[in-house]
XYZ file of C-alpha atoms in Angstrom:
379
model
C -8.273 -5.329 -46.612
C -10.647 -7.706 -44.444
C -14.310 -7.284 -43.791
C -14.874 -7.967 -40.055
C -18.158 -9.493 -39.250
C -17.758 -10.525 -35.447
C -15.453 -11.881 -33.030
C -15.993 -15.655 -32.357
C -15.185 -16.189 -28.485
C -16.694 -18.582 -26.097
C -20.398 -17.824 -25.013
C -23.145 -18.554 -22.901
C -23.198 -18.361 -18.731
C -21.775 -20.654 -16.559
C -21.620 -20.999 -12.996
C -18.814 -18.821 -11.761
C -17.526 -21.210 -9.374
C -17.565 -23.733 -12.183
C -15.643 -21.282 -14.345
C -11.731 -21.322 -14.499
C -11.677 -17.910 -16.772
C -7.921 -18.108 -18.048
C -8.086 -21.911 -19.060
C -9.333 -21.420 -22.262
C -7.010 -18.046 -23.364
C -3.661 -19.046 -20.751
C -0.888 -19.587 -23.324
C 1.147 -23.255 -23.371
C 4.235 -21.448 -21.956
C 3.174 -18.893 -19.104
C 5.355 -15.907 -19.530
C 6.280 -14.560 -16.142
C 6.012 -10.736 -15.504
C 9.486 -8.931 -15.961
C 8.598 -5.696 -14.677
C 9.576 -4.133 -11.282
C 6.769 -3.835 -8.718
C 6.498 0.269 -7.818
C 7.259 0.274 -3.782
C 3.907 0.357 -1.685
C 2.796 3.064 0.380
C 1.042 3.569 3.385
C -2.479 5.089 3.429
C -2.722 8.841 3.971
C -5.218 10.088 6.849
C -7.492 11.510 4.124
C -7.689 8.000 2.203
C -8.872 6.505 5.632
C -12.159 8.955 5.532
C -13.145 10.335 2.546
C -14.326 8.581 -0.490
C -11.862 7.710 -3.410
C -13.116 9.046 -6.721
C -11.579 8.694 -10.333
C -11.968 9.154 -13.530
C -12.444 6.852 -16.169
C -12.246 9.242 -19.461
C -10.442 7.016 -21.504
C -8.683 9.919 -23.089
C -6.117 10.635 -19.878
C -2.757 11.069 -20.830
C -0.214 8.370 -21.260
C 2.334 7.770 -18.061
C 5.780 7.731 -18.401
C 7.521 5.820 -21.166
C 6.349 2.949 -23.174
C 6.382 -0.107 -21.369
C 6.794 -1.998 -24.772
C 6.550 -1.133 -28.525
C 5.957 -3.306 -31.691
C 3.687 -3.504 -34.755
C 0.446 -5.292 -34.546
C -1.545 -5.790 -36.645
C -5.900 -3.829 -36.170
C -9.033 -4.821 -37.405
C -11.761 -2.867 -37.271
C -15.219 -2.677 -38.938
C -14.265 0.129 -40.775
C -10.592 0.271 -42.048
C -10.428 -3.576 -42.211
C -7.043 -4.995 -41.355
C -3.826 -2.645 -41.297
C -0.442 -3.107 -39.509
C -0.140 -0.229 -37.289
C 2.753 0.871 -34.614
C 1.969 -0.639 -31.087
C 3.005 1.210 -27.972
C 2.029 -0.043 -24.665
C 2.611 2.084 -21.082
C 1.397 1.619 -17.799
C -1.967 3.017 -18.154
C -2.700 2.542 -21.452
C -2.040 2.367 -25.015
C -1.315 3.892 -28.248
C -1.454 3.338 -32.109
C -1.616 4.803 -35.192
C -3.332 4.125 -38.147
C -3.348 5.586 -41.471
C -6.200 7.849 -40.866
C -5.671 8.164 -37.016
C -3.700 8.248 -34.357
C -5.707 6.851 -31.436
C -4.357 6.346 -27.268
C -6.636 5.326 -24.750
C -6.427 5.321 -20.981
C -7.562 2.071 -19.418
C -9.997 2.137 -17.109
C -10.127 -0.793 -14.652
C -13.310 -1.907 -16.089
C -11.629 -3.681 -18.988
C -10.252 -6.605 -20.307
C -8.063 -8.886 -22.551
C -8.224 -12.159 -23.999
C -7.283 -14.559 -26.727
C -10.283 -14.440 -29.648
C -10.743 -15.207 -33.303
C -12.351 -13.232 -35.734
C -15.612 -14.323 -38.453
C -16.133 -13.122 -41.647
C -14.972 -12.284 -45.620
C -11.804 -11.343 -46.846
C -10.675 -9.528 -49.956
C -6.663 -9.797 -49.487
C -6.196 -11.723 -46.120
C -7.126 -14.801 -44.772
C -8.050 -14.346 -40.872
C -7.083 -17.757 -40.396
C -3.098 -16.639 -40.656
C -3.505 -14.131 -37.721
C -3.933 -14.883 -33.841
C -5.717 -11.762 -32.528
C -6.613 -11.031 -28.693
C -9.179 -7.942 -27.996
C -9.336 -5.590 -25.136
C -12.583 -4.741 -24.468
C -13.586 -1.774 -22.913
C -16.995 -4.191 -22.062
C -18.490 -1.038 -19.673
C -18.611 0.943 -23.168
C -19.313 -1.583 -25.165
C -15.799 -1.198 -26.963
C -13.034 -3.333 -27.897
C -10.332 -2.991 -30.092
C -8.991 -6.400 -32.008
C -5.034 -6.893 -32.372
C -3.116 -9.506 -34.385
C 0.100 -11.513 -34.973
C 0.381 -12.849 -37.951
C 1.669 -16.578 -38.831
C 4.037 -16.912 -40.826
C 4.469 -20.406 -42.468
C 5.569 -22.664 -40.467
C 5.865 -20.561 -37.588
C 2.585 -20.856 -36.060
C 4.072 -21.667 -32.695
C 6.378 -18.599 -32.750
C 3.152 -16.195 -33.241
C 0.786 -18.178 -30.519
C 3.927 -17.251 -28.122
C 4.055 -13.767 -29.501
C 0.380 -13.200 -29.541
C 0.643 -14.682 -25.544
C 3.290 -11.751 -24.590
C 1.207 -9.270 -25.572
C -2.028 -10.095 -24.108
C -0.051 -11.092 -20.727
C 1.331 -7.438 -21.072
C -1.733 -5.627 -21.616
C -3.280 -7.715 -18.890
C -0.664 -6.425 -16.395
C -0.893 -2.712 -17.258
C -4.191 -3.477 -16.502
C -3.460 -4.761 -13.300
C -1.123 -2.069 -12.409
C -4.005 0.665 -13.410
C -6.664 -1.090 -11.109
C -4.329 -1.771 -8.384
C -2.965 1.563 -7.817
C -6.912 2.843 -6.908
C -6.336 0.540 -3.842
C -5.756 1.799 -0.492
C -4.041 -0.651 1.655
C -6.384 -3.048 4.007
C -6.902 -6.455 5.173
C -10.252 -8.240 4.249
C -12.498 -8.485 7.493
C -14.993 -10.730 8.626
C -15.607 -8.609 11.736
C -18.100 -6.314 12.629
C -16.531 -2.296 13.426
C -17.351 -1.750 16.814
C -20.146 0.594 17.635
C -21.550 0.435 13.883
C -24.755 -1.202 14.492
C -25.192 -1.523 10.567
C -22.188 -4.124 10.295
C -23.485 -6.473 13.115
C -24.259 -9.299 10.593
C -21.430 -8.382 8.240
C -19.969 -11.554 6.729
C -16.998 -10.299 4.560
C -16.113 -6.886 4.432
C -13.555 -5.003 1.924
C -12.641 -2.452 -0.689
C -13.794 -2.727 -4.279
C -13.779 -0.252 -7.023
C -17.482 0.072 -8.419
C -18.265 1.704 -11.584
C -20.440 4.752 -10.883
C -20.470 5.615 -14.468
C -19.371 6.305 -17.930
C -16.598 7.914 -16.623
C -16.279 7.504 -13.271
C -15.108 4.998 -10.584
C -15.423 4.769 -7.018
C -13.053 3.012 -4.407
C -16.268 1.991 -1.816
C -15.861 -0.204 1.326
C -18.363 -3.160 0.371
C -19.488 -5.164 3.127
C -21.668 -8.294 2.744
C -24.280 -9.411 5.260
C -25.635 -12.487 6.290
C -29.511 -13.489 4.797
C -32.254 -12.003 6.949
C -36.347 -12.496 6.215
C -35.225 -14.310 2.708
C -32.962 -11.581 1.771
C -29.684 -10.368 2.077
C -27.165 -6.969 1.188
C -24.357 -5.602 0.179
C -23.931 -2.076 2.056
C -21.140 -0.152 0.103
C -19.665 2.903 2.225
C -17.496 5.343 1.944
C -14.578 3.979 3.898
C -13.596 1.044 6.162
C -14.962 3.537 9.091
C -18.334 2.447 7.855
C -20.162 5.535 8.888
C -21.432 7.023 5.358
C -23.006 4.511 3.411
C -23.388 5.324 -0.588
C -25.681 2.305 -1.842
C -27.245 -0.720 -0.959
C -27.878 -3.742 -3.039
C -30.489 -5.866 -2.224
C -30.066 -9.976 -2.893
C -32.053 -12.774 -2.785
C -32.041 -16.305 -4.445
C -32.389 -15.380 -8.027
C -29.820 -11.945 -7.618
C -27.489 -12.323 -10.921
C -23.439 -13.166 -10.242
C -21.251 -12.888 -12.368
C -17.436 -12.731 -13.379
C -16.227 -11.230 -16.445
C -13.763 -13.719 -18.566
C -9.986 -12.207 -19.464
C -6.492 -12.648 -18.792
C -5.961 -12.040 -15.399
C -9.644 -10.180 -14.841
C -10.910 -9.234 -11.565
C -13.504 -7.666 -12.510
C -17.712 -9.310 -11.509
C -20.991 -7.725 -11.466
C -23.730 -8.217 -9.060
C -27.459 -7.346 -10.090
C -25.754 -5.566 -12.891
C -23.376 -3.179 -10.812
C -19.598 -3.658 -12.064
C -16.871 -4.420 -9.196
C -13.280 -5.376 -9.642
C -11.216 -6.474 -6.683
C -7.145 -6.119 -6.178
C -7.137 -9.475 -7.101
C -8.526 -12.832 -9.045
C -7.896 -14.377 -5.506
C -10.370 -12.000 -4.232
C -12.484 -11.807 -6.364
C -12.895 -15.563 -6.016
C -13.851 -14.906 -2.385
C -16.164 -12.156 -2.688
C -17.844 -14.866 -5.087
C -17.876 -17.343 -3.335
C -19.320 -15.966 -0.129
C -21.901 -14.130 -2.548
C -22.933 -17.766 -3.973
C -23.283 -19.200 -0.293
C -25.006 -16.218 0.348
C -27.503 -17.230 -2.416
C -28.247 -21.113 -1.720
C -29.192 -20.129 1.916
C -31.675 -17.866 0.710
C -32.665 -19.924 -2.245
C -33.177 -23.042 0.650
C -35.573 -20.641 2.627
C -33.066 -20.545 5.146
C -33.822 -19.241 8.959
C -32.141 -16.142 9.811
C -28.550 -17.234 11.649
C -28.159 -16.798 15.468
C -24.974 -15.635 16.496
C -23.438 -19.402 17.382
C -24.319 -19.806 13.190
C -23.036 -16.279 11.954
C -19.675 -17.075 13.941
C -19.107 -20.052 12.011
C -19.959 -18.593 8.889
C -17.334 -16.075 9.538
C -14.673 -18.823 10.817
C -15.228 -20.727 7.229
C -14.283 -17.405 5.496
C -11.493 -16.799 7.621
C -10.062 -20.322 7.495
C -10.722 -20.250 3.566
C -8.768 -16.519 3.203
C -5.781 -18.407 5.428
C -6.004 -20.976 2.335
C -4.882 -18.111 0.063
C -3.150 -15.550 1.931
C -0.379 -15.409 -0.063
C -2.243 -13.915 -3.093
C -4.832 -11.539 -1.531
C -2.703 -7.992 -2.173
C -1.550 -7.211 -5.028
C 2.010 -5.067 -5.620
C 1.159 -1.931 -4.671
C 1.923 1.707 -6.657
C 3.002 4.572 -5.674
C 0.398 6.665 -7.034
C -3.245 6.085 -8.212
C -2.597 5.646 -12.515
C -6.195 7.537 -13.061
C -6.713 11.074 -12.729
C -8.699 12.164 -9.123
C -12.433 13.803 -9.368
C -14.984 15.543 -7.052
C -17.615 13.328 -7.924
C -19.626 12.562 -5.140
C -22.617 9.813 -4.535
C -26.192 11.018 -4.302
C -28.350 10.164 -1.660
C -28.358 6.523 -0.062
C -30.664 4.234 -1.009
C -31.656 0.734 -2.217
C -29.570 0.355 -5.425
C -31.849 -0.992 -8.405
C -30.416 -4.034 -10.839
C -28.298 -2.146 -13.770
C -29.091 -3.443 -17.378
C -25.814 -3.351 -19.656
C -25.960 -1.126 -22.568
C -26.838 -2.679 -26.008
C -23.468 -2.853 -28.500
C -23.021 0.339 -30.577
C -20.627 1.136 -33.209
C -18.378 3.930 -32.191
C -15.306 5.782 -33.843
C -15.108 2.507 -36.107
C -13.874 0.462 -33.906
C -15.475 -2.821 -33.011
C -18.398 -3.201 -30.267
C -18.845 -6.024 -27.830
C -22.597 -7.467 -27.608
C -24.595 -6.817 -24.086
C -22.374 -7.924 -21.222
C -25.057 -9.610 -19.168
C -26.726 -12.617 -20.923
C -28.029 -12.497 -24.375
C -26.278 -14.520 -27.308
C -23.744 -11.918 -27.659
C -22.528 -11.655 -23.997
C -19.356 -13.689 -24.116
C -17.059 -11.740 -21.968
C -19.224 -12.340 -18.856
C -19.996 -15.910 -16.876
C -22.274 -15.919 -13.676
C -24.832 -17.972 -11.454
């Protein structure tokens, strides 16, 4: 058994637009996703009018047959290290240790990345393993798995780890994209809805409501005015009922989670995820530009200036148009819930939960700032 001390990953806070999240984690040989895409579907009338809420409970049933099976080494603080059978499904994974069977349905607020573990050992050397982690960062929980390197076969082990990590990331993308209705990003206000007059960017995002609930909200970023801005979250694209208002200032935190194919990000401690990495970049770039104007105390924009801002965003969208919409799936991969938001109000900045030890699995440190916040980079 191996006594694991901690994960050694890239740390520190970096400006989001200076960082390429996958540069440090992508394999030398890119392994494509060979899965067959599930056909997309049209939105129902209900989906266009009702807030879509889903359970983020991690013990939901696995969907369908396992898409990949094999043996991996599992590392934990309690049991040390042991080889386990591992099954990957469209919505989660399952494995069995000598003490228990573990089945985890992956919520959209999770990520996978390559990493290294540091600690003492009694029978095994950690340098013999190529390790990756599946981080459920909103729960401060992570699962560590590895591929053992045989003498002279390090490249083979590296490729095997890369395949596993990419396949897990693809399942995460399917879970996330299955929650979204069909839509296109908008830069224009909704006719007849006064609250959308100063819109710069609008589109659906998944919002982390709590430990076991997520909702698909229509987010709308507004231009700066009177030394502040706001991100309004509506129930649907009709923008008739607001769920929450996130205030933005020049010092507001805006961060992205670092992971393979990860589209999660945080604004003032509120976690969001977009359909694709490209969409995340659009949101973070637009928010960053608003923060720059707030930092320089720019005057309220005129109607002409608003038009220029919107044109700039549309031009950028056109350059990445082919990467914006992910492959849709026929049905959501998470269970629907009847959760409804409370009263509309100005959202307060949130603090991320501190790390803890649960069920013997390794725990991540505080996701925001701090010496152990290694899954997040921000500005």
